[in-house]
Every structure is written in structure tokens, then in C-alpha cells.
Amino acid sequence: MADKFQSIKGFYDILPGDSALWQKLGDVAARVLAQYGYRYIHLPIVEPTGLYVRGVGENTDIVEKEMYSWVDALNGDKLTLRPEGTAGCVRAVVEHSLTYNGPQRLWYAGPMFRHENVQKGRQRQFHQVGVEAFGFTGPDVDAEQMVMLARLWRELGLADVALQINTIGDAAERAAYRQVLIEYFERNSDLLDEDARRRLHANPLRILDSKNPAMQEMIEAAPKLFDTLGPDSRAHYDGVCQFLSDAGVAFQLNQRLVRGLDYYNRTVFEWVTTRLGSQGTIAGGGRYDTLVETLGGKPTPACGFGMGLERVFLLMQEYGVPASDAPDVYLVNLGDAAQRLAPGLAEQLRDAGLAVAVHAGGGSFKSQFKKADASGARFAVVIGDDEARNGTANLKTLTGDGAGEQVTLALGDLAARIRA
């Protein structure tokens, strides 16, 4: 007997029992994004490795230890499976001059890849919806994206999600603060863990995001970037707060929120939940006004976020959000004439917009009705040889109002009766 293959650790299947809920998540997200004027862009999953080294940052966890990278044996190109979506979207905007005629609101969706420690809500192949707005300078678009996510949570039936925001200023403000922070952490070096010591001179702001309990008191006492912001950065932050308040979206200032990528400036935000343990961030992003220029384009203000579909999916399961991929009709057929008629009848019902599963493989009426019940279909259309000769069918209601009722109809009247 041949050996069986298994999926790679951290790469997983979405099985039919879960796919209806997964599909609902994608459909609702696409509808809400369209309501705000965001247009879909389809991006490749493989990009030049240098795109992420330059765009995401050499001293980020992603570039240092999480990327799936290789050298193409055919031409020597250095390639990487995309670990995040923003850099690739910026590359597409620059390459195709998408902002030539004005600002752009874009979104994309698909798998991302990072070599991480696998746990619930954290996989090595994971999926995101990414949203990016290019060419908008004001705080209104920052707030728009947070308000848009608030609407999405409502549409999905989710509660117990909270918005945390912060401002990390502009590059010059962060550079000055960075030195102050390094000096503070050096004075407290005996309290730093190994990861913090590694980040101390490369990316000290990330130490603020540490979850190590032994470091929390020391981190809380660290100097605050918020207190050193210039008037422009402060005004931008105040504007975001005003727009959120006007929209009725509650938020909390979290001065330790810095996000994990180098390209952010000014606004950063996360939507978090307490329902998923340590993987409580379900969406996050912020402003990145220098990234387009860093990746070869003209100076272009930008703002965006990524939403982790696996985590939102787990939250939907937690709340029991309903979803179904059951057909409208299960077509029961018994006898030679009925079996010949069934495929054509199913096509007529599909032409009317109905989802129809035709029983295949024979069996008695009793066994076929068991399959009909198991399919979750609302109705069973039943034809035997007598019905086939008479041009009729029996319509039986399987679920909901009128379950168990049965009526005989002409074949041409079935679709209208079912749709009614």
C-alpha cells in the first residue's frame, strides 16, 4: 500500500463543512468594501525578494526569519512568497502608474506565507483581505478605513471587538524618539529579554510591543513618543479622533501600539478581541506616506490595513454566525424514464436561478430521501416513471415552514412555486 501524503505543517485545507462560512466572510467583505468605493486588484503571490527587504524593512521579524525565499534555478532570480500584501500592491501602483489620474482606493485578497510557530489563528499559509488608499493626505481616509471595518463587524454579526489607535509620528520625530528609547532601555538592560536585546539598536520601538510579563512595568515607564510629537502629527491624530467620534465608533489610545513593519508613520491601529486568546488582533494597519517613494514611485501619501481571515473566521464560529451551502432542491428520481428526465429538469430549474443537486447512483425512494434530508435542501422534487410520463413532479418541503407538505405540479410550474 502506497504511503499517504499529508499537508505541510502550517498549511491546511478548508473542508466543505467550513467552506460556506469562509465564503460568506469573503462575500460580505467584498460587498462592504465596494460600498466605500474600493476596487479589487489581483496581485501575484511571488515577488522579488528585494521588494520586501526594502519595503518591509531589513530589521523586521518578517525579513529576518519568516520569509519563504529561494533562488530560481532557471534564471537566478531571488524570489519570495508574499509575507504581506502592502509592498506588492505598492509595486503594482508604481509599475502601472495607477495614481497618474488621481487617488486610488484598492483592495485585494489571498494567501500570505510566513514561517511562524503554528498555533490556533496563526498558520504558515494564512489569508488576508488587504485595503490600500493612495493619494489621500488627510486623517479622514485613516478614519474611513476604521469605520469601514466597524461596519464589516456589524454585517458579520460580530461583537466584543475593540479599536485601538496610536500615532507614531513622522520619520524625524521617530528618529529623535528612537535615541531616547535606546538610552532608556540601555539603563534598564538587566530587565531586557534576549529578543529585546536583539532589537535594542535595530528596532527599539518593537520592544514596546513585548508581551513578556517580566518587562511590563519597565516598558510602561518608558518615555512616550506621543508626548514628543510635533504640531502636524498631533493635528493629524486629533483629526482621526474627531472623525471616529463623529461616526460613533468607539476607540482607545494605546501608546504601546507600534505595528511590526518599518513603513508606518503617524496613524496606526488594530481591531482586537478577547475571544481568541493570544491571537486577538483581527485587523490592523495605518498610514505609510513614504513607502511609495521608497519603492521607486513619486511621493504619495497612503494608508491601509490587513484583515486576518482565519481569525475573523474563528470569531464567526465563536458567535455561531449562520452560513449554508445547501442546494435549494434535491432531485429524487427512480426509474429509467425518471433518470433520463432528471438532468434536463435540473437544468431548467438552474436556469431559473435555483441550486439543484440531482440524486445519482440509484437506490430506493427511502434511501434517496435520506440523502435529500442530509443535503440540507429546502425542497425535494420527486419524479418516478409515472410522473415522467405525465409531465409532473411531486414537490415536498423538507425544512422550515410547511415541512412535510407535498404537492403535485406540472414540470413547468415547479420553478415559480419554489421561488415563491
Tab-separated table of C-alpha atoms in Angstrom:
chain	number	residue	atom	x	y	z
A	1	MET	CA	0.000	0.000	0.000
A	2	ALA	CA	1.440	3.383	-1.038
A	3	ASP	CA	2.336	5.928	1.606
A	4	LYS	CA	-0.232	8.658	2.185
A	5	PHE	CA	0.706	12.303	1.856
A	6	GLN	CA	-0.199	14.908	4.447
A	7	SER	CA	-0.336	18.666	4.180
A	8	ILE	CA	2.786	20.601	5.191
A	9	LYS	CA	2.877	21.885	8.760
A	10	GLY	CA	1.164	25.246	8.882
A	11	PHE	CA	-0.578	24.717	5.519
A	12	TYR	CA	-4.124	23.440	5.773
A	13	ASP	CA	-7.306	22.523	3.931
A	14	ILE	CA	-10.621	24.364	4.213
A	15	LEU	CA	-13.095	21.492	4.096
A	16	PRO	CA	-16.664	21.595	2.743
A	17	GLY	CA	-18.096	21.731	6.261
A	18	ASP	CA	-16.362	25.100	6.787
A	19	SER	CA	-16.356	26.497	3.274
A	20	ALA	CA	-19.837	28.063	3.418
A	21	LEU	CA	-18.838	30.241	6.382
A	22	TRP	CA	-15.483	31.037	4.757
A	23	GLN	CA	-17.261	32.030	1.539
A	24	LYS	CA	-19.725	34.186	3.473
A	25	LEU	CA	-16.831	36.064	5.075
A	26	GLY	CA	-15.310	36.806	1.677
A	27	ASP	CA	-18.621	37.808	0.107
A	28	VAL	CA	-19.589	40.184	2.928
A	29	ALA	CA	-16.123	41.770	2.937
A	30	ALA	CA	-16.254	42.358	-0.834
A	31	ARG	CA	-19.701	43.947	-0.546
A	32	VAL	CA	-18.726	46.290	2.293
A	33	LEU	CA	-15.504	47.402	0.565
A	34	ALA	CA	-17.441	48.168	-2.603
A	35	GLN	CA	-19.826	50.329	-0.570
A	36	TYR	CA	-16.870	52.584	0.282
A	37	GLY	CA	-15.573	52.833	-3.274
A	38	TYR	CA	-12.657	50.382	-3.021
A	39	ARG	CA	-11.860	48.480	-6.232
A	40	TYR	CA	-10.359	44.999	-6.452
A	41	ILE	CA	-6.794	44.432	-7.664
A	42	HIS	CA	-5.450	40.912	-8.212
A	43	LEU	CA	-1.798	40.543	-7.206
A	44	PRO	CA	0.733	37.695	-7.665
A	45	ILE	CA	1.825	35.629	-4.669
A	46	VAL	CA	5.512	35.638	-5.724
A	47	GLU	CA	7.536	38.870	-5.778
A	48	PRO	CA	11.234	39.814	-5.923
A	49	THR	CA	12.847	39.266	-2.520
A	50	GLY	CA	14.295	42.774	-2.611
A	51	LEU	CA	10.784	44.237	-2.628
A	52	TYR	CA	10.246	43.035	0.938
A	53	VAL	CA	13.781	43.732	2.153
A	54	ARG	CA	13.454	47.347	1.079
A	55	GLY	CA	9.738	47.812	1.653
A	56	VAL	CA	9.043	45.899	4.867
A	57	GLY	CA	12.442	46.521	6.470
A	58	GLU	CA	15.622	44.508	6.977
A	59	ASN	CA	15.248	44.529	10.766
A	60	THR	CA	11.697	43.212	10.915
A	61	ASP	CA	10.869	39.686	12.046
A	62	ILE	CA	9.352	39.021	8.625
A	63	VAL	CA	12.551	39.685	6.676
A	64	GLU	CA	14.952	38.353	9.301
A	65	LYS	CA	13.397	34.942	9.889
A	66	GLU	CA	9.920	34.363	8.452
A	67	MET	CA	10.046	34.662	4.649
A	68	TYR	CA	9.888	31.723	2.257
A	69	SER	CA	12.619	32.770	-0.188
A	70	TRP	CA	14.656	30.956	-2.816
A	71	VAL	CA	16.810	31.471	-5.883
A	72	ASP	CA	15.084	30.495	-9.133
A	73	ALA	CA	17.185	27.676	-10.573
A	74	LEU	CA	16.224	28.656	-14.121
A	75	ASN	CA	17.417	32.268	-14.135
A	76	GLY	CA	18.967	33.066	-10.746
A	77	ASP	CA	16.210	35.478	-9.665
A	78	LYS	CA	15.759	35.909	-5.904
A	79	LEU	CA	12.072	35.280	-5.188
A	80	THR	CA	9.790	35.230	-2.139
A	81	LEU	CA	6.287	34.021	-1.420
A	82	ARG	CA	4.489	37.162	-0.287
A	83	PRO	CA	4.524	37.515	3.516
A	84	GLU	CA	2.247	40.591	3.435
A	85	GLY	CA	0.311	42.463	0.798
A	86	THR	CA	1.113	46.163	1.015
A	87	ALA	CA	4.559	46.074	-0.621
A	88	GLY	CA	3.221	44.133	-3.611
A	89	CYS	CA	0.287	46.496	-4.005
A	90	VAL	CA	2.622	49.497	-3.928
A	91	ARG	CA	4.824	47.795	-6.518
A	92	ALA	CA	1.774	47.399	-8.791
A	93	VAL	CA	0.706	51.025	-8.274
A	94	VAL	CA	4.192	52.276	-9.184
A	95	GLU	CA	4.716	49.863	-12.076
A	96	HIS	CA	1.376	50.695	-13.734
A	97	SER	CA	1.214	54.401	-12.745
A	98	LEU	CA	-2.196	53.838	-11.177
A	99	THR	CA	-2.233	57.216	-9.409
A	100	TYR	CA	-1.441	59.178	-12.594
A	101	ASN	CA	-5.060	60.316	-12.921
A	102	GLY	CA	-5.739	60.759	-9.231
A	103	PRO	CA	-6.057	58.944	-5.884
A	104	GLN	CA	-6.910	55.242	-5.748
A	105	ARG	CA	-8.838	53.083	-3.287
A	106	LEU	CA	-7.841	49.430	-3.785
A	107	TRP	CA	-8.329	46.062	-2.102
A	108	TYR	CA	-7.028	42.538	-2.625
A	109	ALA	CA	-7.367	39.125	-1.014
A	110	GLY	CA	-5.472	35.877	-0.912
A	111	PRO	CA	-2.855	33.736	0.820
A	112	MET	CA	0.255	35.068	2.574
A	113	PHE	CA	3.205	32.991	3.774
A	114	ARG	CA	5.363	33.280	6.885
A	115	HIS	CA	7.469	30.644	8.628
A	116	GLU	CA	5.958	31.095	12.098
A	117	ASN	CA	5.257	28.923	15.118
A	118	VAL	CA	1.959	27.263	14.271
A	119	GLN	CA	-0.957	27.715	16.672
A	120	LYS	CA	-4.674	28.393	16.558
A	121	GLY	CA	-5.189	31.506	14.462
A	122	ARG	CA	-1.560	31.555	13.274
A	123	GLN	CA	-0.606	29.440	10.267
A	124	ARG	CA	2.286	29.483	7.827
A	125	GLN	CA	-0.121	29.890	4.944
A	126	PHE	CA	-2.753	32.376	6.048
A	127	HIS	CA	-5.206	34.586	4.231
A	128	GLN	CA	-5.796	38.312	4.323
A	129	VAL	CA	-8.015	40.932	2.856
A	130	GLY	CA	-5.826	43.971	2.270
A	131	VAL	CA	-7.054	47.525	1.733
A	132	GLU	CA	-4.890	50.399	0.471
A	133	ALA	CA	-5.725	54.038	-0.295
A	134	PHE	CA	-3.197	56.094	-2.291
A	135	GLY	CA	-3.052	59.853	-2.716
A	136	PHE	CA	-5.046	60.965	0.328
A	137	THR	CA	-3.239	63.177	2.841
A	138	GLY	CA	-5.862	63.874	5.465
A	139	PRO	CA	-6.992	61.967	8.549
A	140	ASP	CA	-10.423	61.363	7.001
A	141	VAL	CA	-9.254	58.336	4.989
A	142	ASP	CA	-7.455	56.867	8.037
A	143	ALA	CA	-10.735	57.092	9.939
A	144	GLU	CA	-12.748	55.879	6.936
A	145	GLN	CA	-10.922	52.564	6.954
A	146	MET	CA	-11.582	52.044	10.665
A	147	VAL	CA	-15.261	52.956	10.232
A	148	MET	CA	-15.444	50.561	7.290
A	149	LEU	CA	-14.179	47.729	9.485
A	150	ALA	CA	-16.724	48.644	12.164
A	151	ARG	CA	-19.438	48.203	9.538
A	152	LEU	CA	-17.946	44.879	8.468
A	153	TRP	CA	-18.073	43.531	12.024
A	154	ARG	CA	-21.751	44.530	12.230
A	155	GLU	CA	-22.523	42.904	8.884
A	156	LEU	CA	-20.840	39.686	10.033
A	157	GLY	CA	-22.712	39.667	13.352
A	158	LEU	CA	-19.585	40.061	15.486
A	159	ALA	CA	-19.311	41.799	18.842
A	160	ASP	CA	-16.606	42.065	21.510
A	161	VAL	CA	-14.194	43.752	19.100
A	162	ALA	CA	-12.425	46.955	20.121
A	163	LEU	CA	-10.482	49.575	18.187
A	164	GLN	CA	-7.071	50.652	19.487
A	165	ILE	CA	-5.235	53.550	17.829
A	166	ASN	CA	-1.928	55.343	18.218
A	167	THR	CA	0.266	57.784	16.364
A	168	ILE	CA	3.958	57.089	15.838
A	169	GLY	CA	4.733	60.460	14.274
A	170	ASP	CA	6.859	61.153	11.244
A	171	ALA	CA	10.352	59.887	10.454
A	172	ALA	CA	12.248	62.757	12.102
A	173	GLU	CA	10.130	62.515	15.257
A	174	ARG	CA	10.664	58.773	15.448
A	175	ALA	CA	14.405	59.129	14.893
A	176	ALA	CA	14.726	61.505	17.849
A	177	TYR	CA	12.487	59.337	19.990
A	178	ARG	CA	14.374	56.223	18.950
A	179	GLN	CA	17.566	57.539	20.512
A	180	VAL	CA	15.764	58.480	23.725
A	181	LEU	CA	14.243	54.992	23.849
A	182	ILE	CA	17.588	53.256	23.268
A	183	GLU	CA	19.125	55.214	26.129
A	184	TYR	CA	16.217	54.322	28.409
A	185	PHE	CA	16.419	50.613	27.604
A	186	GLU	CA	20.207	50.623	27.992
A	187	ARG	CA	19.729	51.969	31.520
A	188	ASN	CA	17.392	49.028	32.136
A	189	SER	CA	19.352	46.435	30.177
A	190	ASP	CA	19.270	43.945	33.059
A	191	LEU	CA	15.489	43.680	32.580
A	192	LEU	CA	15.587	43.049	28.819
A	193	ASP	CA	14.989	39.536	27.497
A	194	GLU	CA	17.005	38.069	24.626
A	195	ASP	CA	14.551	39.219	21.971
A	196	ALA	CA	14.570	42.799	23.324
A	197	ARG	CA	18.375	42.897	23.403
A	198	ARG	CA	18.434	41.782	19.777
A	199	ARG	CA	16.055	44.581	18.825
A	200	LEU	CA	17.588	47.272	21.006
A	201	HIS	CA	19.644	49.043	18.331
A	202	ALA	CA	17.894	47.680	15.229
A	203	ASN	CA	14.217	48.296	16.040
A	204	PRO	CA	13.753	49.535	19.627
A	205	LEU	CA	10.120	50.570	19.114
A	206	ARG	CA	9.177	46.909	18.770
A	207	ILE	CA	10.280	46.334	22.382
A	208	LEU	CA	7.247	48.404	23.403
A	209	ASP	CA	5.061	45.650	21.931
A	210	SER	CA	6.673	42.872	24.001
A	211	LYS	CA	4.289	40.549	25.853
A	212	ASN	CA	6.957	39.342	28.333
A	213	PRO	CA	5.347	39.771	31.807
A	214	ALA	CA	8.715	40.443	33.430
A	215	MET	CA	9.229	43.526	31.246
A	216	GLN	CA	5.798	45.144	31.505
A	217	GLU	CA	6.452	47.534	34.395
A	218	MET	CA	9.676	48.746	32.818
A	219	ILE	CA	8.012	49.229	29.411
A	220	GLU	CA	5.091	51.138	30.920
A	221	ALA	CA	7.564	53.599	32.462
A	222	ALA	CA	9.369	54.209	29.155
A	223	PRO	CA	9.239	57.694	27.577
A	224	LYS	CA	6.190	58.170	25.357
A	225	LEU	CA	6.549	59.149	21.704
A	226	PHE	CA	3.090	60.703	21.912
A	227	ASP	CA	4.428	63.350	24.287
A	228	THR	CA	7.107	64.491	21.807
A	229	LEU	CA	5.012	64.848	18.637
A	230	GLY	CA	5.206	67.980	16.546
A	231	PRO	CA	2.101	70.079	15.744
A	232	ASP	CA	1.423	68.482	12.338
A	233	SER	CA	1.452	64.910	13.653
A	234	ARG	CA	-0.652	65.885	16.645
A	235	ALA	CA	-3.185	67.676	14.439
A	236	HIS	CA	-3.435	64.594	12.192
A	237	TYR	CA	-4.088	62.380	15.213
A	238	ASP	CA	-6.679	64.784	16.584
A	239	GLY	CA	-8.387	64.759	13.196
A	240	VAL	CA	-8.610	60.961	13.181
A	241	CYS	CA	-10.147	61.033	16.653
A	242	GLN	CA	-12.694	63.644	15.609
A	243	PHE	CA	-13.809	61.689	12.539
A	244	LEU	CA	-14.166	58.493	14.582
A	245	SER	CA	-16.165	60.302	17.252
A	246	ASP	CA	-18.425	61.863	14.631
A	247	ALA	CA	-19.037	58.385	13.164
A	248	GLY	CA	-19.906	56.952	16.570
A	249	VAL	CA	-17.001	54.465	16.542
A	250	ALA	CA	-15.507	53.921	19.993
A	251	PHE	CA	-11.706	53.772	20.242
A	252	GLN	CA	-8.914	53.662	22.785
A	253	LEU	CA	-5.453	55.254	22.667
A	254	ASN	CA	-2.787	52.567	23.082
A	255	GLN	CA	0.606	54.264	23.216
A	256	ARG	CA	2.400	50.901	23.008
A	257	LEU	CA	0.849	50.094	19.663
A	258	VAL	CA	3.576	50.368	17.020
A	259	ARG	CA	2.840	47.582	14.476
A	260	GLY	CA	5.621	45.349	13.212
A	261	LEU	CA	6.637	46.896	9.897
A	262	ASP	CA	9.066	49.720	9.200
A	263	TYR	CA	6.971	51.629	6.699
A	264	TYR	CA	4.297	53.026	9.048
A	265	ASN	CA	4.082	56.676	10.106
A	266	ARG	CA	1.546	58.724	12.029
A	267	THR	CA	-1.665	56.676	12.377
A	268	VAL	CA	-1.506	53.027	13.405
A	269	PHE	CA	-4.485	50.977	14.526
A	270	GLU	CA	-5.680	47.496	15.410
A	271	TRP	CA	-9.054	45.892	15.895
A	272	VAL	CA	-8.730	43.354	18.725
A	273	THR	CA	-10.884	40.804	20.519
A	274	THR	CA	-10.557	38.917	23.785
A	275	ARG	CA	-12.244	35.836	22.296
A	276	LEU	CA	-9.170	34.369	20.552
A	277	GLY	CA	-6.537	34.328	23.276
A	278	SER	CA	-3.079	35.493	22.258
A	279	GLN	CA	-4.119	35.854	18.602
A	280	GLY	CA	-6.548	38.648	19.407
A	281	THR	CA	-5.654	41.095	16.603
A	282	ILE	CA	-8.070	40.522	13.724
A	283	ALA	CA	-7.197	43.573	11.606
A	284	GLY	CA	-4.521	46.221	11.718
A	285	GLY	CA	-2.791	48.856	9.680
A	286	GLY	CA	-2.104	52.552	9.425
A	287	ARG	CA	-0.527	55.296	7.354
A	288	TYR	CA	2.652	54.827	5.270
A	289	ASP	CA	3.351	58.067	3.457
A	290	THR	CA	6.934	57.298	2.390
A	291	LEU	CA	6.644	53.725	1.094
A	292	VAL	CA	5.659	54.557	-2.489
A	293	GLU	CA	8.747	56.740	-2.866
A	294	THR	CA	10.908	54.101	-1.156
A	295	LEU	CA	9.799	51.597	-3.799
A	296	GLY	CA	10.555	53.856	-6.750
A	297	GLY	CA	7.427	55.947	-7.150
A	298	LYS	CA	6.706	59.631	-6.715
A	299	PRO	CA	5.973	60.835	-3.167
A	300	THR	CA	2.442	59.585	-2.485
A	301	PRO	CA	0.574	59.563	0.833
A	302	ALA	CA	-1.037	56.222	1.602
A	303	CYS	CA	-2.976	54.368	4.246
A	304	GLY	CA	-4.128	50.757	4.532
A	305	PHE	CA	-4.754	47.673	6.618
A	306	GLY	CA	-4.757	43.897	6.549
A	307	MET	CA	-7.514	41.699	7.966
A	308	GLY	CA	-6.665	38.145	9.021
A	309	LEU	CA	-9.367	35.919	7.563
A	310	GLU	CA	-8.535	32.886	9.717
A	311	ARG	CA	-9.002	34.877	12.914
A	312	VAL	CA	-12.212	36.537	11.769
A	313	PHE	CA	-13.444	33.091	10.692
A	314	LEU	CA	-12.714	31.699	14.181
A	315	LEU	CA	-14.601	34.618	15.694
A	316	MET	CA	-17.570	33.942	13.398
A	317	GLN	CA	-17.573	30.330	14.587
A	318	GLU	CA	-17.387	31.545	18.180
A	319	TYR	CA	-20.517	33.633	17.645
A	320	GLY	CA	-22.344	30.921	15.715
A	321	VAL	CA	-22.738	33.031	12.584
A	322	PRO	CA	-25.024	31.026	10.257
A	323	ALA	CA	-23.937	30.045	6.759
A	324	SER	CA	-25.108	27.361	4.388
A	325	ASP	CA	-24.070	25.947	1.041
A	326	ALA	CA	-27.078	23.589	0.870
A	327	PRO	CA	-28.855	23.378	-2.501
A	328	ASP	CA	-32.363	24.762	-2.885
A	329	VAL	CA	-33.577	21.484	-4.351
A	330	TYR	CA	-32.642	17.823	-4.127
A	331	LEU	CA	-33.999	15.994	-7.170
A	332	VAL	CA	-35.132	12.473	-6.267
A	333	ASN	CA	-35.635	10.173	-9.262
A	334	LEU	CA	-36.478	6.475	-9.579
A	335	GLY	CA	-36.948	4.502	-12.800
A	336	ASP	CA	-35.416	4.635	-16.250
A	337	ALA	CA	-37.678	7.361	-17.611
A	338	ALA	CA	-37.237	9.479	-14.472
A	339	GLN	CA	-33.447	9.149	-14.593
A	340	ARG	CA	-33.427	10.330	-18.210
A	341	LEU	CA	-35.706	13.259	-17.385
A	342	ALA	CA	-33.894	14.377	-14.220
A	343	PRO	CA	-30.798	16.080	-15.767
A	344	GLY	CA	-32.868	18.193	-18.159
A	345	LEU	CA	-35.349	19.163	-15.443
A	346	ALA	CA	-32.448	20.175	-13.188
A	347	GLU	CA	-31.070	22.434	-15.920
A	348	GLN	CA	-34.465	24.153	-16.262
A	349	LEU	CA	-34.547	24.807	-12.511
A	350	ARG	CA	-30.966	26.129	-12.601
A	351	ASP	CA	-31.943	28.443	-15.457
A	352	ALA	CA	-34.470	29.888	-13.000
A	353	GLY	CA	-31.656	30.636	-10.550
A	354	LEU	CA	-32.043	27.632	-8.256
A	355	ALA	CA	-29.258	25.419	-6.906
A	356	VAL	CA	-30.127	21.796	-7.653
A	357	ALA	CA	-28.446	18.551	-6.587
A	358	VAL	CA	-29.562	15.579	-8.670
A	359	HIS	CA	-29.509	12.210	-6.946
A	360	ALA	CA	-27.063	9.843	-8.637
A	361	GLY	CA	-26.274	6.199	-8.037
A	362	GLY	CA	-29.755	4.698	-7.853
A	363	GLY	CA	-31.434	3.430	-4.712
A	364	SER	CA	-34.968	3.294	-3.369
A	365	PHE	CA	-37.156	6.322	-2.688
A	366	LYS	CA	-36.482	5.814	1.030
A	367	SER	CA	-32.699	5.865	0.638
A	368	GLN	CA	-32.865	8.856	-1.730
A	369	PHE	CA	-34.972	10.835	0.759
A	370	LYS	CA	-32.328	10.198	3.408
A	371	LYS	CA	-29.802	11.775	1.058
A	372	ALA	CA	-32.192	14.651	0.403
A	373	ASP	CA	-32.581	15.321	4.132
A	374	ALA	CA	-28.808	15.106	4.656
A	375	SER	CA	-28.176	17.622	1.852
A	376	GLY	CA	-29.928	20.387	3.796
A	377	ALA	CA	-32.075	21.281	0.777
A	378	ARG	CA	-35.295	23.164	1.477
A	379	PHE	CA	-37.234	21.143	-1.113
A	380	ALA	CA	-37.215	17.718	-2.730
A	381	VAL	CA	-38.525	17.376	-6.277
A	382	VAL	CA	-39.614	13.772	-6.733
A	383	ILE	CA	-40.143	12.056	-10.078
A	384	GLY	CA	-40.804	8.424	-10.891
A	385	ASP	CA	-41.673	6.857	-14.211
A	386	ASP	CA	-45.370	7.740	-13.814
A	387	GLU	CA	-44.529	11.412	-13.218
A	388	ALA	CA	-42.125	11.352	-16.156
A	389	ARG	CA	-44.897	10.098	-18.462
A	390	ASN	CA	-47.415	12.637	-17.124
A	391	GLY	CA	-45.077	15.642	-17.189
A	392	THR	CA	-45.492	16.219	-13.451
A	393	ALA	CA	-43.407	16.089	-10.280
A	394	ASN	CA	-44.059	15.964	-6.556
A	395	LEU	CA	-42.675	18.928	-4.616
A	396	LYS	CA	-42.006	18.151	-0.962
A	397	THR	CA	-40.989	20.765	1.599
A	398	LEU	CA	-38.149	19.364	3.717
A	399	THR	CA	-37.334	22.213	6.121
A	400	GLY	CA	-38.784	25.426	7.514
A	401	ASP	CA	-42.414	26.482	7.250
A	402	GLY	CA	-44.581	23.770	5.783
A	403	ALA	CA	-42.045	20.982	6.319
A	404	GLY	CA	-43.592	17.661	5.289
A	405	GLU	CA	-46.113	19.176	2.880
A	406	GLN	CA	-46.226	17.697	-0.618
A	407	VAL	CA	-47.955	18.901	-3.786
A	408	THR	CA	-48.072	17.598	-7.366
A	409	LEU	CA	-47.238	20.164	-10.037
A	410	ALA	CA	-46.666	20.347	-13.776
A	411	LEU	CA	-42.956	20.428	-14.533
A	412	GLY	CA	-43.228	23.917	-15.978
A	413	ASP	CA	-44.708	25.273	-12.721
A	414	LEU	CA	-42.010	23.949	-10.394
A	415	ALA	CA	-39.558	26.838	-10.547
A	416	ALA	CA	-42.126	29.549	-9.882
A	417	ARG	CA	-43.623	27.622	-6.950
A	418	ILE	CA	-40.214	27.001	-5.381
A	419	ARG	CA	-39.094	30.612	-5.816
A	420	ALA	CA	-42.370	31.830	-4.291
